[in-house]
GROMACS .gro file of C-alpha atoms in nm:
model
  174
    1TRP     CA    1  -6.575  -5.168  -1.208
    2VAL     CA    2  -6.216  -5.057  -1.265
    3ARG     CA    3  -6.218  -5.110  -1.642
    4LYS     CA    4  -6.463  -4.832  -1.730
    5PRO     CA    5  -6.260  -4.550  -1.568
    6LEU     CA    6  -5.943  -4.688  -1.726
    7LEU     CA    7  -6.104  -4.690  -2.070
    8GLU     CA    8  -6.231  -4.335  -2.020
    9ARG     CA    9  -5.885  -4.220  -1.919
   10ALA     CA   10  -5.728  -4.396  -2.219
   11LEU     CA   11  -5.975  -4.221  -2.448
   12GLN     CA   12  -5.875  -3.885  -2.301
   13HIS     CA   13  -5.509  -3.951  -2.387
   14VAL     CA   14  -5.590  -4.045  -2.748
   15GLU     CA   15  -5.598  -3.673  -2.829
   16ALA     CA   16  -5.281  -3.587  -2.633
   17ALA     CA   17  -5.013  -3.389  -2.813
   18ASP     CA   18  -4.744  -3.615  -2.669
   19ALA     CA   19  -4.689  -3.946  -2.852
   20ALA     CA   20  -4.584  -4.110  -2.525
   21ALA     CA   21  -4.927  -4.030  -2.376
   22ARG     CA   22  -5.098  -4.179  -2.682
   23LEU     CA   23  -4.880  -4.491  -2.651
   24GLY     CA   24  -4.981  -4.505  -2.285
   25SER     CA   25  -5.346  -4.508  -2.388
   26LEU     CA   26  -5.270  -4.806  -2.612
   27ARG     CA   27  -5.098  -4.985  -2.323
   28VAL     CA   28  -5.406  -4.933  -2.110
   29ALA     CA   29  -5.621  -5.058  -2.397
   30GLY     CA   30  -5.400  -5.367  -2.418
   31PHE     CA   31  -5.451  -5.426  -2.046
   32LEU     CA   32  -5.827  -5.401  -2.094
   33GLY     CA   33  -5.811  -5.653  -2.378
   34PRO     CA   34  -5.784  -5.588  -2.749
   35GLU     CA   35  -6.151  -5.652  -2.821
   36ARG     CA   36  -6.280  -5.445  -2.531
   37ALA     CA   37  -6.075  -5.134  -2.610
   38LEU     CA   38  -6.098  -5.125  -2.990
   39VAL     CA   39  -6.226  -4.768  -2.973
   40VAL     CA   40  -5.882  -4.658  -2.848
   41THR     CA   41  -5.703  -4.867  -3.107
   42ALA     CA   42  -5.926  -4.738  -3.388
   43ALA     CA   43  -5.852  -4.379  -3.295
   44LEU     CA   44  -5.477  -4.438  -3.331
   45THR     CA   45  -5.432  -4.663  -3.637
   46ARG     CA   46  -5.369  -4.353  -3.850
   47ASP     CA   47  -5.186  -4.147  -3.588
   48SER     CA   48  -4.923  -3.895  -3.698
   49ASP     CA   49  -4.651  -4.083  -3.503
   50HIS     CA   50  -4.517  -4.400  -3.666
   51GLY     CA   51  -4.460  -4.579  -3.335
   52VAL     CA   52  -4.817  -4.510  -3.224
   53ARG     CA   53  -4.951  -4.633  -3.561
   54VAL     CA   54  -4.750  -4.955  -3.540
   55SER     CA   55  -4.863  -5.023  -3.183
   56ALA     CA   56  -5.226  -4.959  -3.277
   57PHE     CA   57  -5.191  -5.183  -3.583
   58ASN     CA   58  -5.050  -5.463  -3.366
   59GLN     CA   59  -5.342  -5.430  -3.126
   60ALA     CA   60  -5.585  -5.446  -3.419
   61VAL     CA   61  -5.417  -5.768  -3.533
   62ALA     CA   62  -5.433  -5.906  -3.177
   63ALA     CA   63  -5.807  -5.835  -3.170
   64LYS     CA   64  -5.849  -6.109  -3.434
   65GLU     CA   65  -6.187  -6.098  -3.608
   66ALA     CA   66  -6.289  -5.783  -3.421
   67GLY     CA   67  -5.982  -5.606  -3.561
   68ARG     CA   68  -6.069  -5.665  -3.927
   69PRO     CA   69  -6.247  -5.330  -3.973
   70LEU     CA   70  -5.944  -5.151  -3.830
   71LEU     CA   71  -5.711  -5.327  -4.073
   72ARG     CA   72  -5.942  -5.223  -4.356
   73ASP     CA   73  -5.923  -4.865  -4.228
   74VAL     CA   74  -5.542  -4.877  -4.239
   75LEU     CA   75  -5.577  -4.919  -4.617
   76ASN     CA   76  -5.692  -4.555  -4.631
   77GLY     CA   77  -5.389  -4.430  -4.439
   78GLN     CA   78  -5.049  -4.306  -4.551
   79ASP     CA   79  -4.813  -4.566  -4.399
   80PRO     CA   80  -4.700  -4.799  -4.682
   81VAL     CA   81  -4.558  -5.061  -4.445
   82LEU     CA   82  -4.888  -5.096  -4.258
   83ILE     CA   83  -5.093  -5.078  -4.579
   84ALA     CA   84  -4.892  -5.366  -4.729
   85ALA     CA   85  -4.922  -5.568  -4.408
   86SER     CA   86  -5.299  -5.510  -4.397
   87LEU     CA   87  -5.338  -5.614  -4.760
   88ASP     CA   88  -5.143  -5.934  -4.696
   89LEU     CA   89  -5.334  -6.023  -4.378
   90LEU     CA   90  -5.676  -5.948  -4.523
   91GLY     CA   91  -5.599  -6.111  -4.857
   92ARG     CA   92  -5.472  -6.431  -4.694
   93ALA     CA   93  -5.783  -6.434  -4.476
   94GLY     CA   94  -6.004  -6.426  -4.787
   95ASP     CA   95  -6.155  -6.094  -4.685
   96ARG     CA   96  -6.369  -6.000  -4.988
   97PRO     CA   97  -6.411  -5.632  -4.889
   98VAL     CA   98  -6.035  -5.582  -4.940
   99LEU     CA   99  -6.076  -5.626  -5.316
  100ASN     CA  100  -6.184  -5.268  -5.395
  101ALA     CA  101  -5.903  -5.122  -5.186
  102ALA     CA  102  -5.652  -5.357  -5.350
  103ARG     CA  103  -5.768  -5.246  -5.695
  104ARG     CA  104  -5.710  -4.885  -5.590
  105LEU     CA  105  -5.375  -4.958  -5.427
  106ILE     CA  106  -5.233  -5.154  -5.722
  107SER     CA  107  -5.110  -4.818  -5.853
  108HIS     CA  108  -4.967  -4.697  -5.520
  109PRO     CA  109  -4.619  -4.540  -5.546
  110ASP     CA  110  -4.469  -4.796  -5.303
  111GLU     CA  111  -4.369  -5.124  -5.465
  112ASP     CA  112  -4.442  -5.330  -5.150
  113VAL     CA  113  -4.797  -5.195  -5.147
  114ARG     CA  114  -4.839  -5.276  -5.518
  115GLY     CA  115  -4.712  -5.630  -5.463
  116ALA     CA  116  -4.939  -5.685  -5.163
  117ALA     CA  117  -5.233  -5.542  -5.358
  118ALA     CA  118  -5.165  -5.786  -5.643
  119ARG     CA  119  -5.155  -6.079  -5.400
  120ALA     CA  120  -5.479  -5.966  -5.233
  121ILE     CA  121  -5.650  -5.939  -5.572
  122GLY     CA  122  -5.531  -6.289  -5.656
  123MET     CA  123  -5.652  -6.426  -5.324
  124VAL     CA  124  -6.003  -6.282  -5.321
  125GLY     CA  125  -6.081  -6.174  -5.678
  126GLY     CA  126  -6.231  -6.354  -5.971
  127PRO     CA  127  -6.120  -6.352  -6.335
  128SER     CA  128  -6.279  -6.009  -6.389
  129ALA     CA  129  -6.030  -5.865  -6.138
  130SER     CA  130  -5.746  -5.951  -6.377
  131VAL     CA  131  -5.783  -5.611  -6.547
  132ALA     CA  132  -5.629  -5.449  -6.239
  133LEU     CA  133  -5.324  -5.671  -6.278
  134ALA     CA  134  -5.218  -5.543  -6.620
  135SER     CA  135  -4.844  -5.485  -6.640
  136ARG     CA  136  -4.718  -5.129  -6.620
  137PRO     CA  137  -4.385  -4.979  -6.726
  138ASP     CA  138  -4.301  -4.890  -6.365
  139ASP     CA  139  -4.353  -5.246  -6.235
  140THR     CA  140  -4.045  -5.376  -6.059
  141ASP     CA  141  -3.952  -5.743  -6.086
  142ALA     CA  142  -4.113  -5.809  -5.749
  143VAL     CA  143  -4.441  -5.642  -5.850
  144ALA     CA  144  -4.443  -5.821  -6.186
  145ALA     CA  145  -4.389  -6.154  -6.009
  146ALA     CA  146  -4.673  -6.083  -5.763
  147LYS     CA  147  -4.904  -5.989  -6.052
  148SER     CA  148  -4.809  -6.303  -6.245
  149GLU     CA  149  -4.874  -6.524  -5.942
  150ALA     CA  150  -5.209  -6.350  -5.881
  151LEU     CA  151  -5.311  -6.402  -6.244
  152ASP     CA  152  -5.224  -6.772  -6.214
  153TRP     CA  153  -5.451  -6.795  -5.910
  154LEU     CA  154  -5.735  -6.606  -6.079
  155PHE     CA  155  -5.733  -6.828  -6.389
  156GLY     CA  156  -5.667  -7.155  -6.208
  157ASN     CA  157  -5.319  -7.207  -6.356
  158SER     CA  158  -5.189  -7.271  -6.005
  159PRO     CA  159  -5.382  -7.348  -5.688
  160ARG     CA  160  -5.488  -7.049  -5.487
  161PRO     CA  161  -5.382  -7.083  -5.124
  162GLU     CA  162  -5.670  -7.161  -4.892
  163ALA     CA  163  -5.798  -6.865  -4.695
  164ALA     CA  164  -5.679  -6.868  -4.335
  165ALA     CA  165  -5.726  -6.600  -4.074
  166TRP     CA  166  -5.404  -6.465  -3.921
  167TRP     CA  167  -5.496  -6.593  -3.577
  168SER     CA  168  -5.563  -6.948  -3.689
  169ASP     CA  169  -5.362  -7.233  -3.834
  170GLU     CA  170  -5.678  -7.369  -3.990
  171PRO     CA  171  -5.827  -7.265  -4.327
  172THR     CA  172  -6.120  -7.031  -4.274
  173PRO     CA  173  -6.442  -7.088  -4.470
  174PHE     CA  174  -6.563  -6.759  -4.617
   0.00000   0.00000   0.00000
């Protein structure tokens, strides 16, 4: 009976001008449980304040399977650190819907995002996805290495790591 008013109050603070109030709404959401309060977390994964975004991202990760859609939404945001982290988590989990976003993000200006996009393509794509991994003049050594590894996975030249969700030590059948 106490959880509903707390959730309503947290939702009111999602729109607050003060980042501390928005962080407070995330703390309340955390108290309620990551899966129960995903609506608060979802509202803040692309917040204007970096600290709020990171806290919301961490709550989405803590929500396990229920947080997957929020991690996919982060891929449409502007924070390269969180985009790269989402690509890595979703790619390692074998999340097929990440493939289209990874193809788009392979040309992102941030090299960590490009590397994570290459790895995600290699983890969930098939040989036809190799077109997205073509080398570009602006590829750094790290991006070129990620693309090379992804191509090896796509064409079976090296074993692709088994998909495993971030909350499990066991491979996840997808």
